[in-house]
PDB file of C-alpha atoms in Angstrom:
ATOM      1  CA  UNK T   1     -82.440 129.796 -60.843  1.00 49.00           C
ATOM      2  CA  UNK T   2     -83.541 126.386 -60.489  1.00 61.00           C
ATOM      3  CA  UNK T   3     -83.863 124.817 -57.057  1.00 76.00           C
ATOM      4  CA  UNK T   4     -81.720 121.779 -55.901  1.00 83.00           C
ATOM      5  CA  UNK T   5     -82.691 119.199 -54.178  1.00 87.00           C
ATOM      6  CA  UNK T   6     -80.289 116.395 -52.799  1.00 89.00           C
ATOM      7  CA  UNK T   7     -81.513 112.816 -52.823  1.00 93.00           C
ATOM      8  CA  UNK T   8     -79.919 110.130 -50.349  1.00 94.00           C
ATOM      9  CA  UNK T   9     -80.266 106.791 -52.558  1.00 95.00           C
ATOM     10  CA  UNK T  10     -80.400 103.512 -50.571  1.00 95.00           C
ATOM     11  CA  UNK T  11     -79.938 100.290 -52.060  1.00 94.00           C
ATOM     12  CA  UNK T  12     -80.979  99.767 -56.049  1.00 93.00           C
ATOM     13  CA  UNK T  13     -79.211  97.285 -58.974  1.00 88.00           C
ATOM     14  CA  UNK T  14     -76.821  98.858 -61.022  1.00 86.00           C
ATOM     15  CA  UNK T  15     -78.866  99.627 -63.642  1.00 82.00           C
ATOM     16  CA  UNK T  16     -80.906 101.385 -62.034  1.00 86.00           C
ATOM     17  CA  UNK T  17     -78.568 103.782 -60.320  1.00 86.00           C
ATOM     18  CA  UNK T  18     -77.234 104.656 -63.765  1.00 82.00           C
ATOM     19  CA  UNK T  19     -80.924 105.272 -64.785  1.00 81.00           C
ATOM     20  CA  UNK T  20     -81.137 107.612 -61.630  1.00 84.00           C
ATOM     21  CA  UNK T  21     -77.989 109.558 -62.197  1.00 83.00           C
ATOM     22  CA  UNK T  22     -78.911 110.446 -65.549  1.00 81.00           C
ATOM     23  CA  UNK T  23     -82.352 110.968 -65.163  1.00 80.00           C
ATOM     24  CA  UNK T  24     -81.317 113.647 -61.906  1.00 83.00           C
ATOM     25  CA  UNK T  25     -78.319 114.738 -65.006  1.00 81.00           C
ATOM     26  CA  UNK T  26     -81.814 115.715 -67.296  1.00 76.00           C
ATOM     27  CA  UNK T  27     -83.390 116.972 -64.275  1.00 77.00           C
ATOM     28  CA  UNK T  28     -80.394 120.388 -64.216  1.00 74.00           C
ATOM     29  CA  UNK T  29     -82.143 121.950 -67.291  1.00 67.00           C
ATOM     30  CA  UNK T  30     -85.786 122.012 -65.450  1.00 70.00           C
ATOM     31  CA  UNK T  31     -86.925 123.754 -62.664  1.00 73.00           C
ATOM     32  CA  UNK T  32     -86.039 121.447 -59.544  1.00 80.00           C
ATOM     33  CA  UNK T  33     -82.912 120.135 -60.151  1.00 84.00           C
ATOM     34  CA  UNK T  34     -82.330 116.657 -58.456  1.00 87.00           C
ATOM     35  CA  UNK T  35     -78.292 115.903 -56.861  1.00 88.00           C
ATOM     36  CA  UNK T  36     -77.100 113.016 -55.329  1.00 90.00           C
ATOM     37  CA  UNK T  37     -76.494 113.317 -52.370  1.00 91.00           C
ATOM     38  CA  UNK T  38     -73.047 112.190 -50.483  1.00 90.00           C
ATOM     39  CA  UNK T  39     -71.585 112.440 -47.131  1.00 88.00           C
ATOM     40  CA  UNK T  40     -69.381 115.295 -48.389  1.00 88.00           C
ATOM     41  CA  UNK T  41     -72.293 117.301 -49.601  1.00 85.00           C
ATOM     42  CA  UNK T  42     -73.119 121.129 -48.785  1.00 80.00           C
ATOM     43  CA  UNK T  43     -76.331 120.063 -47.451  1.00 82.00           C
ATOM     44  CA  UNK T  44     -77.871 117.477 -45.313  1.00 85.00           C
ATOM     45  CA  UNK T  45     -80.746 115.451 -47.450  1.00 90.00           C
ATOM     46  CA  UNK T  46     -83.891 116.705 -48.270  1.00 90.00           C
ATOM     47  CA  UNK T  47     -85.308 113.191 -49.367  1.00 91.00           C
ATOM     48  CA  UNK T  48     -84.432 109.715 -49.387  1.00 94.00           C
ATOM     49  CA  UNK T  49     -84.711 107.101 -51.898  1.00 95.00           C
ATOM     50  CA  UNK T  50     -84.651 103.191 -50.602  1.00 96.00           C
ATOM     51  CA  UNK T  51     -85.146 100.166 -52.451  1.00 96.00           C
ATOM     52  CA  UNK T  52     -86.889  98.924 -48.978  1.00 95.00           C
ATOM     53  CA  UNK T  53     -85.839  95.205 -50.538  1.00 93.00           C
ATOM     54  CA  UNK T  54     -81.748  95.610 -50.623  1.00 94.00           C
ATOM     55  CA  UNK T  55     -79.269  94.825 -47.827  1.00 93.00           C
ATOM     56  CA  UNK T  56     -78.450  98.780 -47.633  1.00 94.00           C
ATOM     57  CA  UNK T  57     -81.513  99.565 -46.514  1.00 93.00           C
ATOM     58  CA  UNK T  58     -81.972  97.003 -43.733  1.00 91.00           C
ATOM     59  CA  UNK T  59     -78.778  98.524 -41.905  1.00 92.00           C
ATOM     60  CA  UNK T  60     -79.981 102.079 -42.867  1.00 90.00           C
ATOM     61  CA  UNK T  61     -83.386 102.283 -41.402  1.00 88.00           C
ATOM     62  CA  UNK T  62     -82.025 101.000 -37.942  1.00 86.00           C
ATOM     63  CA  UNK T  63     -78.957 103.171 -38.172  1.00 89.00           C
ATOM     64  CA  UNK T  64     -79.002 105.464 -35.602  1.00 85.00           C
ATOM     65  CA  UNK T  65     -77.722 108.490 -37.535  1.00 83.00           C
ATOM     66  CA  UNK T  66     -80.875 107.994 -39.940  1.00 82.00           C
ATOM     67  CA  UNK T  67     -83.259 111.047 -39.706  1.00 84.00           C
ATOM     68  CA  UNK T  68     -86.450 109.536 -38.807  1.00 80.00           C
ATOM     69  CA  UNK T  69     -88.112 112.602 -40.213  1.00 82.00           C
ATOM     70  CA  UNK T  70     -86.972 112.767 -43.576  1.00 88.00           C
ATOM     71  CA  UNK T  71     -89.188 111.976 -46.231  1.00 89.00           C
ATOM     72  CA  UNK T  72     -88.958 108.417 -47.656  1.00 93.00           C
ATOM     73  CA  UNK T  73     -89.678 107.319 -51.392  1.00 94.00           C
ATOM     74  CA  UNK T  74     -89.566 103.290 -50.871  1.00 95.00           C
ATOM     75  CA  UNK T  75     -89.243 101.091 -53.897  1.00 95.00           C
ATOM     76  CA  UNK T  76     -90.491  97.513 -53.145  1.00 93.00           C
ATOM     77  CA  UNK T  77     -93.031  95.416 -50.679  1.00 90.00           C
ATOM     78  CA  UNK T  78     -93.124  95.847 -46.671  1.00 88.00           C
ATOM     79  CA  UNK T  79     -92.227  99.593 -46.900  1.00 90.00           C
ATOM     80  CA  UNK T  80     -92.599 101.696 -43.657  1.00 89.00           C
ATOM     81  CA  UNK T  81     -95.858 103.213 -42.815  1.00 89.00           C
ATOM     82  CA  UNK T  82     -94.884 106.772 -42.892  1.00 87.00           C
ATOM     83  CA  UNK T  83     -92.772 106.070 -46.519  1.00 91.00           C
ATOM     84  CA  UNK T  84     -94.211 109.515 -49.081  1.00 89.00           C
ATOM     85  CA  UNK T  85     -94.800 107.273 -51.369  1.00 92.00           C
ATOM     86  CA  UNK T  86     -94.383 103.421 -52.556  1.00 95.00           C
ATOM     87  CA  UNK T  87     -93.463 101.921 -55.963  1.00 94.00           C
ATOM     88  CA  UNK T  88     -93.442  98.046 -57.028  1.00 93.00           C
ATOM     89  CA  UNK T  89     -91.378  96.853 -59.723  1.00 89.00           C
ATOM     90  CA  UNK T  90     -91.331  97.336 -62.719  1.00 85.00           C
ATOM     91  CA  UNK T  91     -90.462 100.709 -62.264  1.00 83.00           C
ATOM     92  CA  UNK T  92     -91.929 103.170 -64.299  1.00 80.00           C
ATOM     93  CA  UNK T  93     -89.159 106.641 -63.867  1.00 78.00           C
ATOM     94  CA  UNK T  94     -91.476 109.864 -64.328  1.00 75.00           C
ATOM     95  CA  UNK T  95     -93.897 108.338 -61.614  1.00 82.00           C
ATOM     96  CA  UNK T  96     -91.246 107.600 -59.462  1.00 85.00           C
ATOM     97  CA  UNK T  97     -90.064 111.851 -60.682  1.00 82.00           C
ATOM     98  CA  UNK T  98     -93.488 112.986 -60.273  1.00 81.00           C
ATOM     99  CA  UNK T  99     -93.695 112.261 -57.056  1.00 85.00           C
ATOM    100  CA  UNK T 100     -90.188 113.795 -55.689  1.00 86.00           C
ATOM    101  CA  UNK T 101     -91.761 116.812 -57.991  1.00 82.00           C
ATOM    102  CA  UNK T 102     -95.193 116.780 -55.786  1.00 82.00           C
ATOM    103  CA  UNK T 103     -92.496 117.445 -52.849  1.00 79.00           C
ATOM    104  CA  UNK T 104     -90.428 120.294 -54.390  1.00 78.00           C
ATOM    105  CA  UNK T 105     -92.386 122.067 -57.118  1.00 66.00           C
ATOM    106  CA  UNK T 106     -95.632 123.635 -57.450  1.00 45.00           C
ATOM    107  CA  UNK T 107     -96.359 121.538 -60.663  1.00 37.00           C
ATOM    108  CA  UNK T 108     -97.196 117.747 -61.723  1.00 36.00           C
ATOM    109  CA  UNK T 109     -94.110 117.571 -63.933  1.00 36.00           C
ATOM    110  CA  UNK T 110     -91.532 120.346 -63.416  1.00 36.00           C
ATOM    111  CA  UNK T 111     -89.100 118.646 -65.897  1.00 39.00           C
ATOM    112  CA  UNK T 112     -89.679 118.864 -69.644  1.00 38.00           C
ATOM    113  CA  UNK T 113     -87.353 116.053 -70.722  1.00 41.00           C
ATOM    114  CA  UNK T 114     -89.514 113.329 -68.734  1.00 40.00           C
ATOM    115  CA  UNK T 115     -90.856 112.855 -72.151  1.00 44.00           C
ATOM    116  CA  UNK T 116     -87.757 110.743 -73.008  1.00 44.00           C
ATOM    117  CA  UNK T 117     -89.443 108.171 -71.085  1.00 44.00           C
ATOM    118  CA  UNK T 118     -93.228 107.861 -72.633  1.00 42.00           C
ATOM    119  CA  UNK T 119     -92.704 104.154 -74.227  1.00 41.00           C
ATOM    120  CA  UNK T 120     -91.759 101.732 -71.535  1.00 42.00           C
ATOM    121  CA  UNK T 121     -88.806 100.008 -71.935  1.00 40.00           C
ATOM    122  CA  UNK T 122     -88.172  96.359 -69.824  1.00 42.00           C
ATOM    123  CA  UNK T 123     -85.694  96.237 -67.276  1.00 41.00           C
ATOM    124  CA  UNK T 124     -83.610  93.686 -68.357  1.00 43.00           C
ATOM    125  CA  UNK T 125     -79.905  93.482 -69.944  1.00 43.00           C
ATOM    126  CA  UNK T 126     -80.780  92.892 -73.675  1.00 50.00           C
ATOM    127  CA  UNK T 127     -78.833  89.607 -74.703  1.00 53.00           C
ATOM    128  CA  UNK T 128     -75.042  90.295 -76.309  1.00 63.00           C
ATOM    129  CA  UNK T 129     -75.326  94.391 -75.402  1.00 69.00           C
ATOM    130  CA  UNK T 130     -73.074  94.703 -72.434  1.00 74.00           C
ATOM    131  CA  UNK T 131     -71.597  98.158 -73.510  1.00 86.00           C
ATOM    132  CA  UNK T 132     -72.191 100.934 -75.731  1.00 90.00           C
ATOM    133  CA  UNK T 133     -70.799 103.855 -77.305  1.00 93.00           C
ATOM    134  CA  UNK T 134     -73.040 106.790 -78.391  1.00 95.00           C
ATOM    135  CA  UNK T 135     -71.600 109.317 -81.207  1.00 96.00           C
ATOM    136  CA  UNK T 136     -73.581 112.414 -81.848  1.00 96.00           C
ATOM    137  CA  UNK T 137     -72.444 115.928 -81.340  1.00 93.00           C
ATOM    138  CA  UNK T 138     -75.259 117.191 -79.403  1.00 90.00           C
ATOM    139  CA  UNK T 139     -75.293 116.252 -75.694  1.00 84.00           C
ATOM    140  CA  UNK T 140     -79.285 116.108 -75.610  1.00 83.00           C
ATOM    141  CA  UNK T 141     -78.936 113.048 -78.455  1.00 88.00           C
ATOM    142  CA  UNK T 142     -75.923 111.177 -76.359  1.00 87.00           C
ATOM    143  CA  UNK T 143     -77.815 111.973 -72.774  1.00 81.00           C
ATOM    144  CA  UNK T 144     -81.228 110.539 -74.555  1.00 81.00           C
ATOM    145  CA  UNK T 145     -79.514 107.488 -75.622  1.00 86.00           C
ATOM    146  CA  UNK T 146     -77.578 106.780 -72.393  1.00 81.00           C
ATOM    147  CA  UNK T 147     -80.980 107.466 -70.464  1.00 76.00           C
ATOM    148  CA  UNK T 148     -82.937 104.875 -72.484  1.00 78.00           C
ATOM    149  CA  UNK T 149     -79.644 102.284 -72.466  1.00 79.00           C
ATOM    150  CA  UNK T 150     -79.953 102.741 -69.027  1.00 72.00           C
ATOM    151  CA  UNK T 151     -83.765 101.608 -68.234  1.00 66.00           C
ATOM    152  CA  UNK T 152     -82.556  98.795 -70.843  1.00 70.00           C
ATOM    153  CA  UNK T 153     -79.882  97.802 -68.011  1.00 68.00           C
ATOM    154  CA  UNK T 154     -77.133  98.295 -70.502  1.00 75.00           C
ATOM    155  CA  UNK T 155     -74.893 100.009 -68.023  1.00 68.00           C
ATOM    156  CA  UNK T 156     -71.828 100.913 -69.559  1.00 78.00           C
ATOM    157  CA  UNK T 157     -71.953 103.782 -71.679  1.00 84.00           C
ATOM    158  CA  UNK T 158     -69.555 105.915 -74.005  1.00 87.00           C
ATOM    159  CA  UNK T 159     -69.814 109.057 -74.873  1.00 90.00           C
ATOM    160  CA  UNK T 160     -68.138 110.677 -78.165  1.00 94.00           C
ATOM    161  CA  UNK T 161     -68.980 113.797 -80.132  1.00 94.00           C
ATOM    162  CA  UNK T 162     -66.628 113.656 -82.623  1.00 95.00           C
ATOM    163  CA  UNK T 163     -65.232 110.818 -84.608  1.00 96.00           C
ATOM    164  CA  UNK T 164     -61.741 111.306 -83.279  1.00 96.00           C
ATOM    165  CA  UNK T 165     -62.934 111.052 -80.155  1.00 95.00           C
ATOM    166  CA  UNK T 166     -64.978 107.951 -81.133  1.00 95.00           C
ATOM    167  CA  UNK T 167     -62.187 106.061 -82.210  1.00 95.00           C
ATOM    168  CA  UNK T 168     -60.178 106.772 -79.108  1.00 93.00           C
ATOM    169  CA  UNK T 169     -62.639 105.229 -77.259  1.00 92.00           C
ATOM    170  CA  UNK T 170     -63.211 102.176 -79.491  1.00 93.00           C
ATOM    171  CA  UNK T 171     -59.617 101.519 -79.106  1.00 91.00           C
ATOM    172  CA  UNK T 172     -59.695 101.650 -75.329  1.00 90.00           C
ATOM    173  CA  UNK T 173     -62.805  99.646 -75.027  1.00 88.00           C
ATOM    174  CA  UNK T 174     -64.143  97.105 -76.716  1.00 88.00           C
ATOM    175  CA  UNK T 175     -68.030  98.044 -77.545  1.00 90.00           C
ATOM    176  CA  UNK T 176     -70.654  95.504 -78.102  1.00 90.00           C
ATOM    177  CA  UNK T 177     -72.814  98.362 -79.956  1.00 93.00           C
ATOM    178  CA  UNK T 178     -71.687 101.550 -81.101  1.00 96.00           C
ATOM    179  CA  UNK T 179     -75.290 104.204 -82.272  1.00 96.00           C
ATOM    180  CA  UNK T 180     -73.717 107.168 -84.700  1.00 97.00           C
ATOM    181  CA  UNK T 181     -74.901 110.147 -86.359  1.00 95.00           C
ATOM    182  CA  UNK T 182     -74.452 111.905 -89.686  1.00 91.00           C
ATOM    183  CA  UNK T 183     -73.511 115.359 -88.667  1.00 90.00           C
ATOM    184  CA  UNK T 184     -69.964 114.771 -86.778  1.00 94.00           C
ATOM    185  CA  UNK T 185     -67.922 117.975 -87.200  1.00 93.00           C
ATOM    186  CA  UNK T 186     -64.802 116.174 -88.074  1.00 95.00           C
ATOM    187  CA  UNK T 187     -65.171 113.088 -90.363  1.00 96.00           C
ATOM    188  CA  UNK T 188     -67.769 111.618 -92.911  1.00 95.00           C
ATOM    189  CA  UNK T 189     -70.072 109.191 -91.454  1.00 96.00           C
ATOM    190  CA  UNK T 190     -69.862 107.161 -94.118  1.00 96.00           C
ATOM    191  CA  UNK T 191     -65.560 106.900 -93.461  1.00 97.00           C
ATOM    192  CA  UNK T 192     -66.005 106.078 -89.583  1.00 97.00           C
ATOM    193  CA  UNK T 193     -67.833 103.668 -90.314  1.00 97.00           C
ATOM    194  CA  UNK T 194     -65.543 101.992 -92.062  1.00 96.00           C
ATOM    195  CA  UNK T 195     -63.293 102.214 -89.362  1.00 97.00           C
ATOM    196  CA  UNK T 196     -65.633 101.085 -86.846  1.00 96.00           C
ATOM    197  CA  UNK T 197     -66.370  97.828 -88.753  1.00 95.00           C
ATOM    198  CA  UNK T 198     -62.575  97.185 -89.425  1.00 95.00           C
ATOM    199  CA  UNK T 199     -61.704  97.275 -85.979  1.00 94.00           C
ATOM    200  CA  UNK T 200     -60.492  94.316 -83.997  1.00 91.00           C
ATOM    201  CA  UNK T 201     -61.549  92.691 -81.722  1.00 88.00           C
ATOM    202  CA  UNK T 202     -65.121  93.268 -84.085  1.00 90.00           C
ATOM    203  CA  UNK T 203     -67.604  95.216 -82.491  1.00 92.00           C
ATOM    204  CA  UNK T 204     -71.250  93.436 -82.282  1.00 88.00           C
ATOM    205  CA  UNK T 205     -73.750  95.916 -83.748  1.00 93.00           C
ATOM    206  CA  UNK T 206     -72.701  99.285 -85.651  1.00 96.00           C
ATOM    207  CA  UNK T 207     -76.111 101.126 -86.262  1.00 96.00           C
ATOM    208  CA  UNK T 208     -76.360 104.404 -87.816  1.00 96.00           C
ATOM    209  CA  UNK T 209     -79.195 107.328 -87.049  1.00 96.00           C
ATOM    210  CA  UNK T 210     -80.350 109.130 -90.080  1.00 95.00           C
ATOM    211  CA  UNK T 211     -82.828 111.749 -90.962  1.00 93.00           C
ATOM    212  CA  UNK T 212     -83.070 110.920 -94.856  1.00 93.00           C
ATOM    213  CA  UNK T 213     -85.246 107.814 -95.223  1.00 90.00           C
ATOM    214  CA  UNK T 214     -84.427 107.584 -98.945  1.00 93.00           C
ATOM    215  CA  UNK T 215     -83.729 103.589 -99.614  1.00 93.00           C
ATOM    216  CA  UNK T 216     -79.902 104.078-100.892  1.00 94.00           C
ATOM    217  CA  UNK T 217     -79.125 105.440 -97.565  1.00 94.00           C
ATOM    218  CA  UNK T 218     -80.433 102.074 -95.956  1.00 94.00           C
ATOM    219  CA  UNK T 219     -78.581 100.022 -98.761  1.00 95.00           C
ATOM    220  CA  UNK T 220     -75.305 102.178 -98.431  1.00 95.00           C
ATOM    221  CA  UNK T 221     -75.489 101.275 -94.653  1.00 95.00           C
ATOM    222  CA  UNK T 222     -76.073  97.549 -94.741  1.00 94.00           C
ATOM    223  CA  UNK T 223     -73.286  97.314 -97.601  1.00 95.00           C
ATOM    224  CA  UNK T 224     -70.673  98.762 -95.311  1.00 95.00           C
ATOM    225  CA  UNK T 225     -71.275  96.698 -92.337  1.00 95.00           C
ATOM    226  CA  UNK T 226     -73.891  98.200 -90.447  1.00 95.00           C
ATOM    227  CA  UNK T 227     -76.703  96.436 -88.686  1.00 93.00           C
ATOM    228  CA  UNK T 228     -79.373  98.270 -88.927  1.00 93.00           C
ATOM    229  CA  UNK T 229     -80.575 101.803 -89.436  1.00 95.00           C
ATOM    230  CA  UNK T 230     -82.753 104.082 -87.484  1.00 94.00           C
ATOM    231  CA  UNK T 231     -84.643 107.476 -87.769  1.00 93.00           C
ATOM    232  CA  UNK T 232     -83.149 110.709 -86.681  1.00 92.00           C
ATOM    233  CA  UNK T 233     -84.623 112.655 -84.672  1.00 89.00           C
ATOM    234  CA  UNK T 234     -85.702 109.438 -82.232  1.00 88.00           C
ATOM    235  CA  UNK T 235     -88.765 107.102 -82.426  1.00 85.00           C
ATOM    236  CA  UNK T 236     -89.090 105.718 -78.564  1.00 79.00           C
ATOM    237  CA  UNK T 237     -90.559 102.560 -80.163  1.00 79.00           C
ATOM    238  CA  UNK T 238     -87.697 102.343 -82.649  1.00 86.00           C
ATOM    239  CA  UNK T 239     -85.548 102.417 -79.998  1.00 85.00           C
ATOM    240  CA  UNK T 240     -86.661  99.871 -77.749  1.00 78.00           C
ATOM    241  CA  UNK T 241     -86.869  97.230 -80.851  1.00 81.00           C
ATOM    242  CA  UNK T 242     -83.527  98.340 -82.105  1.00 84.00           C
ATOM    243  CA  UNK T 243     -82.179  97.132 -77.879  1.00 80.00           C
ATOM    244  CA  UNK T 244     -84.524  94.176 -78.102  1.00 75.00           C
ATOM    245  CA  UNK T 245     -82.966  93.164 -81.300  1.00 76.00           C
ATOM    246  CA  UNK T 246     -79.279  93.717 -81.424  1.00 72.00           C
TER     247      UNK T 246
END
């Protein structure tokens, strides 16, 4: 049984939270499993977050229900003296992970999917993606994607793992990129695609994740619309060009 540990967060951009809550999401398979933590909670905090350099945390260092002896991870310059640790941006995740583990867990890393995050990726929105829906079957692909989306700043993110499902969604929301796979239980790739790229208003990018690199798989996908194609399973490095790109 894993432990869990609640985590006040204080402050942070938007992009970053959504990097937090999946990264803590990940964290449920591993040993210490990381919660955020919420007034209504079960628990009082057992370690605070605080982007020292946000409004929040100006009002929640003087506050006087703050627990002066609960340990502090600070993100940014001036941080307190008696902060556990201290991170500048750019923020690099499994340090910031690492550390919280040095707290909890008798080992440097005590999650096993921290490996997701071994190519850095900038924190920046990429220009045109503002939202994205994943399609993939497996949960591990879709929570992979959405984790590296989400140190890409691309903060609204779909989830689908069938093609029905997909299309639901695309109909609700307008996506500016849509990622698929080829294994969907319910409906040819090759066919939802063609569906995707019909739709209207037009969604931006439609790329599709394949394990056969054969070149008629490539040419297939550029003929019916799509904008690029990557290798399944993921290439970090692919990755980040395919957000810098797009």
């Amino acid at each position: 049984m894993s432990l869990s540990v609640y985590v006040k967060v204080v402050g942070f951009r938007d992009f970053e939270r959504h990097a937090l809550n999946t990264l803590f999401d990940l964290s449920l398979q591993g040993a210490v499993s990381y919660c955020l933590w919420t007034p209504e909670a079960p628990v009082a905090p057992h370690l605070a977050l605080v982007d020292i350099e946000s409004y929040e945390a100006g009002l929640e260092l003087v506050s006087p229900s703050f627990d002066a002896n609960l340990k502090m991870i600070c993100v940014g310059a001036d941080a307190p003296p008696d902060a556990w640790r201290t991170f500048q941006r750019p923020l690099h995740w499994p340090d910031v992970v690492q550390s919280m583990d040095e707290l909890f867990a008798a080992q440097e890393v005590a999650d096993p999917n921290l490996d997701f995050f071994d190519t850095e990726i900038p924190a920046f929105l990429p220009p045109g993606i503002k939202s994205a829906l994943v399609i993939f079957p497996l949960r591990e692909d879709r929570m992979y994607l959405r984790a590296r989306m989400a140190l890409a700043g691309v903060v609204v993110v779909g989830e689908a793992q069938s093609a029905a499902q997909a299309l639901e969604q695309a109909r609700r929301s307008h996506y500016t990129l849509v990622l698929l796979g080829q294994d969907l239980p319910d409906m040819d790739s090759w066919e939802l695609i063609r569906q995707l790229i019909a739709m209207e208003p037009a969604i931006g990018s439609v790329v599709l994740a394949t394990r056969d690199k054969a070149w008629h798989v490539r040419d297939r996908a550029d003929h019916a619309g799509c904008r690029s194609v990557i290798d399944y399973p993921f290439n970090p490095s692919e990755i980040v060009q395919l957000l810098q790109k797009v």
